Amino acid sequence: MSGTNPFLDPTRQAELYGHASRLVGRSNALMRAKTAGRPVPETIVGLVRAHHAHPDQLGLALDLGCGRGTSSLTLARELQPQRVAGLDAAPALVEQGRQRARQLPDLSVSFLQGDFHHLPVPAKSCDVIVAAFCLYHSPSPQSVVAEIGRALAPGGLAVLVTKRLDSYREMDQLVAAAGLDPRAEQHESLYISAHSGNLADLATASLDVLAVEHEEHSFTFDGHNHVAEYLATNPKYELAPGLYGNPSALAASLYQSLPDGPLTTTSLVTSVVARSRGGRL
């Protein structure tokens, strides 16, 4: 594997997101482990309701880095704007979102492939823009935030969400202790580009920040098999050949190295709510 941060390495994006099943497997393992912390899509909806001047009269809501569309569908269902558009750079994830949307024909939601550095919408056209767990995929997240500022309508609201730099550090410790990657605790954080410590500053450059919220999320994996499901497609670690993408082999390695048992880990989730520069409607 390359020593470059995988989230900032354009040569690895096809590997990471070329097949939706990799993200699905990792996300499902993480969500099954969750023991504390509100669902982020519901948190986003609550923040829009609390801070937008007219949350029941929204036009276009844009969901950046939408992945498989979970947040997009929640925005459409709960806020009922005139239209929700989910944007992602990965064709496989966009297609997953479209398939899910087809099962919910009453919701006005669409999905498109695109680059969040160059949003395919006119200036001042969006009442809400969400960027959850995606800004750290950009080497210049400030340029994405500038695009958000360009696209927001007067009084429009942005909700930006990210994680703390040392999120899941207990997982790093386990991977190192098991000998799967002795340098696991020394790797650069996947979230170095946009994290809990710098997200508000990134927003302030182009937007008026209204609120910053932090919430600790806790996860307990019930044993080696569960941990291996999460680790198998986690790009942070430099695993031996045959282990990456192979939960069974990873679990076998864990059983050989460490006693089986639960693993509890945490992640601080930070949400920044900001308004288009220029104030209220």
XYZ file of C-alpha atoms in Angstrom:
281
model
C 0.000 0.000 0.000
C 1.040 3.597 -0.604
C 2.320 5.706 2.264
C 0.072 8.557 1.094
C -3.069 9.170 3.113
C -5.553 6.963 1.226
C -8.381 9.496 1.536
C -6.186 12.071 -0.234
C -4.680 9.715 -2.819
C -6.590 9.971 -6.137
C -5.050 6.719 -7.363
C -6.870 4.757 -4.639
C -10.407 6.056 -5.080
C -11.434 3.279 -7.477
C -10.140 0.717 -4.992
C -11.963 2.329 -2.075
C -15.273 3.144 -3.748
C -15.349 1.310 -7.071
C -17.611 -1.316 -5.522
C -20.338 -0.200 -3.142
C -20.097 -3.501 -1.239
C -16.795 -2.465 0.384
C -18.274 0.658 1.938
C -21.485 -1.194 2.824
C -19.588 -3.928 4.666
C -17.466 -1.499 6.658
C -20.400 0.796 7.465
C -22.689 -2.057 8.494
C -20.060 -3.496 10.831
C -19.569 -0.077 12.418
C -23.297 0.588 12.823
C -23.891 -2.839 14.395
C -21.242 -1.934 16.961
C -22.737 1.441 17.857
C -23.805 1.845 21.467
C -24.016 5.648 21.867
C -24.531 8.629 19.578
C -27.490 9.858 17.565
C -27.854 8.797 13.921
C -26.089 11.543 11.980
C -28.814 12.000 9.315
C -31.342 12.680 12.071
C -28.925 15.095 13.731
C -28.582 16.981 10.447
C -32.362 17.248 10.091
C -32.608 18.615 13.630
C -29.929 21.214 12.962
C -31.682 22.422 9.804
C -34.970 22.725 11.681
C -33.292 24.609 14.513
C -31.270 27.074 12.427
C -32.952 27.618 9.053
C -35.384 30.531 9.003
C -37.911 28.568 6.916
C -37.242 24.814 7.354
C -40.719 23.926 6.066
C -40.329 25.913 2.833
C -37.082 24.571 1.395
C -36.332 24.485 -2.312
C -33.187 22.573 -3.298
C -31.204 20.608 -0.700
C -27.810 19.321 -1.882
C -26.113 16.385 -0.124
C -22.373 16.303 -0.914
C -20.436 13.050 -0.660
C -23.821 11.348 -0.410
C -22.457 7.803 -0.656
C -25.351 5.346 -0.888
C -27.828 8.131 -0.162
C -28.828 7.540 3.453
C -28.660 11.219 4.404
C -30.240 12.288 1.111
C -33.244 10.042 1.649
C -33.605 11.178 5.264
C -33.531 14.845 4.213
C -36.200 14.175 1.595
C -38.427 12.232 3.970
C -38.119 14.442 7.048
C -37.781 17.966 5.620
C -39.719 17.486 2.366
C -37.930 20.160 0.333
C -38.973 20.653 -3.264
C -35.955 18.584 -4.323
C -33.000 16.753 -2.801
C -29.928 16.063 -4.937
C -27.213 13.696 -3.730
C -23.760 14.219 -5.241
C -20.871 11.764 -5.105
C -17.703 11.194 -7.121
C -18.081 7.381 -7.121
C -20.371 5.976 -9.849
C -21.009 2.769 -7.884
C -22.304 4.709 -4.882
C -24.431 7.007 -7.039
C -26.051 3.956 -8.634
C -26.758 2.498 -5.179
C -28.489 5.746 -4.218
C -30.573 5.655 -7.389
C -31.621 2.060 -6.726
C -32.716 2.948 -3.200
C -34.595 6.027 -4.414
C -36.511 3.959 -6.973
C -38.010 2.016 -4.079
C -39.325 5.298 -2.602
C -41.041 6.987 -5.564
C -42.924 9.448 -3.349
C -39.677 11.192 -2.380
C -38.301 13.950 -4.631
C -34.650 12.882 -4.588
C -32.111 12.323 -7.352
C -28.461 11.283 -7.446
C -25.672 12.467 -9.708
C -21.978 11.907 -10.117
C -19.847 15.009 -9.693
C -16.926 16.799 -8.081
C -17.682 18.767 -4.927
C -14.928 21.220 -5.837
C -17.109 22.295 -8.794
C -20.767 21.964 -7.826
C -23.076 21.465 -10.828
C -25.632 24.011 -9.606
C -26.107 27.737 -10.239
C -24.967 30.350 -7.763
C -27.383 31.048 -4.906
C -29.585 28.075 -5.828
C -29.524 25.893 -2.685
C -31.446 26.395 0.542
C -29.498 23.623 2.315
C -26.139 22.005 1.579
C -24.906 19.060 3.642
C -21.297 17.845 3.633
C -21.108 14.941 6.086
C -17.973 12.800 6.396
C -16.645 13.853 3.013
C -14.575 17.044 3.330
C -11.559 15.025 4.520
C -11.450 13.426 1.064
C -10.283 16.762 -0.341
C -6.690 18.060 -0.131
C -8.221 21.557 -0.218
C -11.482 21.413 1.754
C -11.497 25.212 1.940
C -12.200 25.267 -1.806
C -15.192 22.963 -1.287
C -16.518 25.271 1.417
C -16.057 28.226 -0.936
C -18.166 26.380 -3.520
C -20.802 25.770 -0.854
C -20.813 29.498 -0.155
C -21.260 30.221 -3.865
C -24.161 27.798 -4.220
C -26.115 28.775 -1.089
C -29.104 31.041 -1.548
C -29.426 34.121 0.708
C -30.207 32.734 4.141
C -29.207 29.256 2.962
C -27.771 26.843 5.507
C -24.746 24.537 5.382
C -24.299 21.596 7.753
C -20.732 20.246 7.791
C -19.903 17.052 9.713
C -16.579 15.379 10.462
C -14.667 13.320 13.039
C -11.906 13.861 15.570
C -8.341 13.189 14.400
C -7.826 10.256 16.782
C -11.192 8.581 16.233
C -11.106 4.780 16.659
C -7.659 4.903 18.299
C -8.505 1.723 20.216
C -8.794 -0.035 16.853
C -5.308 1.249 15.955
C -4.022 -0.205 19.229
C -5.590 -3.603 18.549
C -4.213 -3.768 14.992
C -0.728 -2.953 16.293
C -0.937 -5.408 19.218
C -2.045 -8.200 16.887
C 0.930 -7.555 14.591
C -1.369 -6.923 11.623
C 0.269 -3.524 11.149
C 2.888 -2.698 13.810
C 2.790 0.975 12.716
C -0.988 1.281 13.014
C -0.766 3.937 15.721
C 1.743 6.032 13.739
C -0.232 6.438 10.514
C -1.582 9.880 9.697
C -5.232 10.279 10.612
C -7.623 9.671 7.733
C -9.359 12.881 8.798
C -6.320 15.173 8.698
C -7.780 17.408 5.985
C -11.009 18.314 7.804
C -11.406 17.256 11.428
C -13.109 18.325 14.637
C -10.296 20.720 15.456
C -10.274 22.725 12.215
C -13.789 22.381 10.764
C -15.140 25.643 12.196
C -12.126 27.561 10.873
C -12.606 26.025 7.422
C -16.230 27.141 7.453
C -15.487 30.657 8.691
C -13.388 31.433 5.619
C -16.492 31.485 3.379
C -19.544 31.247 5.640
C -21.002 32.738 8.821
C -20.808 30.049 11.512
C -23.956 29.799 13.650
C -23.283 26.758 15.832
C -20.715 24.065 16.558
C -21.822 20.816 18.209
C -19.754 17.858 19.400
C -21.090 14.403 20.267
C -19.158 11.363 21.423
C -20.079 8.184 19.556
C -19.209 4.824 21.112
C -18.901 1.421 19.464
C -18.458 -2.070 20.896
C -17.434 -4.827 18.485
C -18.461 -8.187 19.921
C -15.311 -10.098 18.977
C -12.676 -10.829 16.363
C -15.137 -11.772 13.605
C -16.966 -8.481 13.998
C -13.721 -6.485 14.139
C -12.477 -8.259 10.998
C -15.591 -7.219 9.049
C -14.718 -3.593 9.763
C -10.973 -3.907 9.233
C -11.162 -5.812 5.961
C -11.736 -2.704 3.850
C -10.374 -0.022 6.176
C -7.727 1.713 4.046
C -5.741 3.116 6.971
C -3.731 -0.009 7.704
C -0.869 -1.642 5.812
C -1.984 -5.265 5.962
C -0.107 -8.301 4.708
C -1.027 -9.641 1.255
C -4.207 -11.674 1.363
C -5.686 -9.870 4.353
C -7.107 -6.694 2.818
C -10.644 -7.387 1.668
C -10.638 -10.798 3.369
C -12.543 -10.782 6.706
C -12.086 -14.530 7.262
C -8.298 -14.362 6.937
C -8.178 -11.268 9.130
C -10.256 -12.947 11.823
C -7.992 -15.998 11.709
C -4.944 -13.764 12.214
C -6.601 -12.045 15.167
C -7.472 -15.394 16.787
C -3.845 -16.492 16.447
C -2.488 -13.297 17.996
C -4.919 -12.182 20.708
C -7.604 -13.649 22.977
C -11.068 -13.112 21.570
C -13.256 -10.519 23.236
C -15.165 -7.290 22.721
C -13.467 -4.099 21.598
C -14.874 -0.699 22.561
C -13.796 2.368 20.621
C -14.991 5.967 20.246
C -15.260 8.794 17.755
C -16.079 12.438 18.381
C -18.496 13.696 15.714
C -18.492 17.440 15.115
C -21.217 19.352 13.280
C -20.808 22.940 12.128
C -23.889 24.899 11.096
C -23.187 27.934 8.923
C -25.152 30.420 6.862
C -24.409 31.952 3.516
C -22.450 35.136 3.944
C -24.814 38.056 3.741
C -27.246 37.088 6.457
C -30.889 36.257 6.642
C -33.549 36.081 4.001
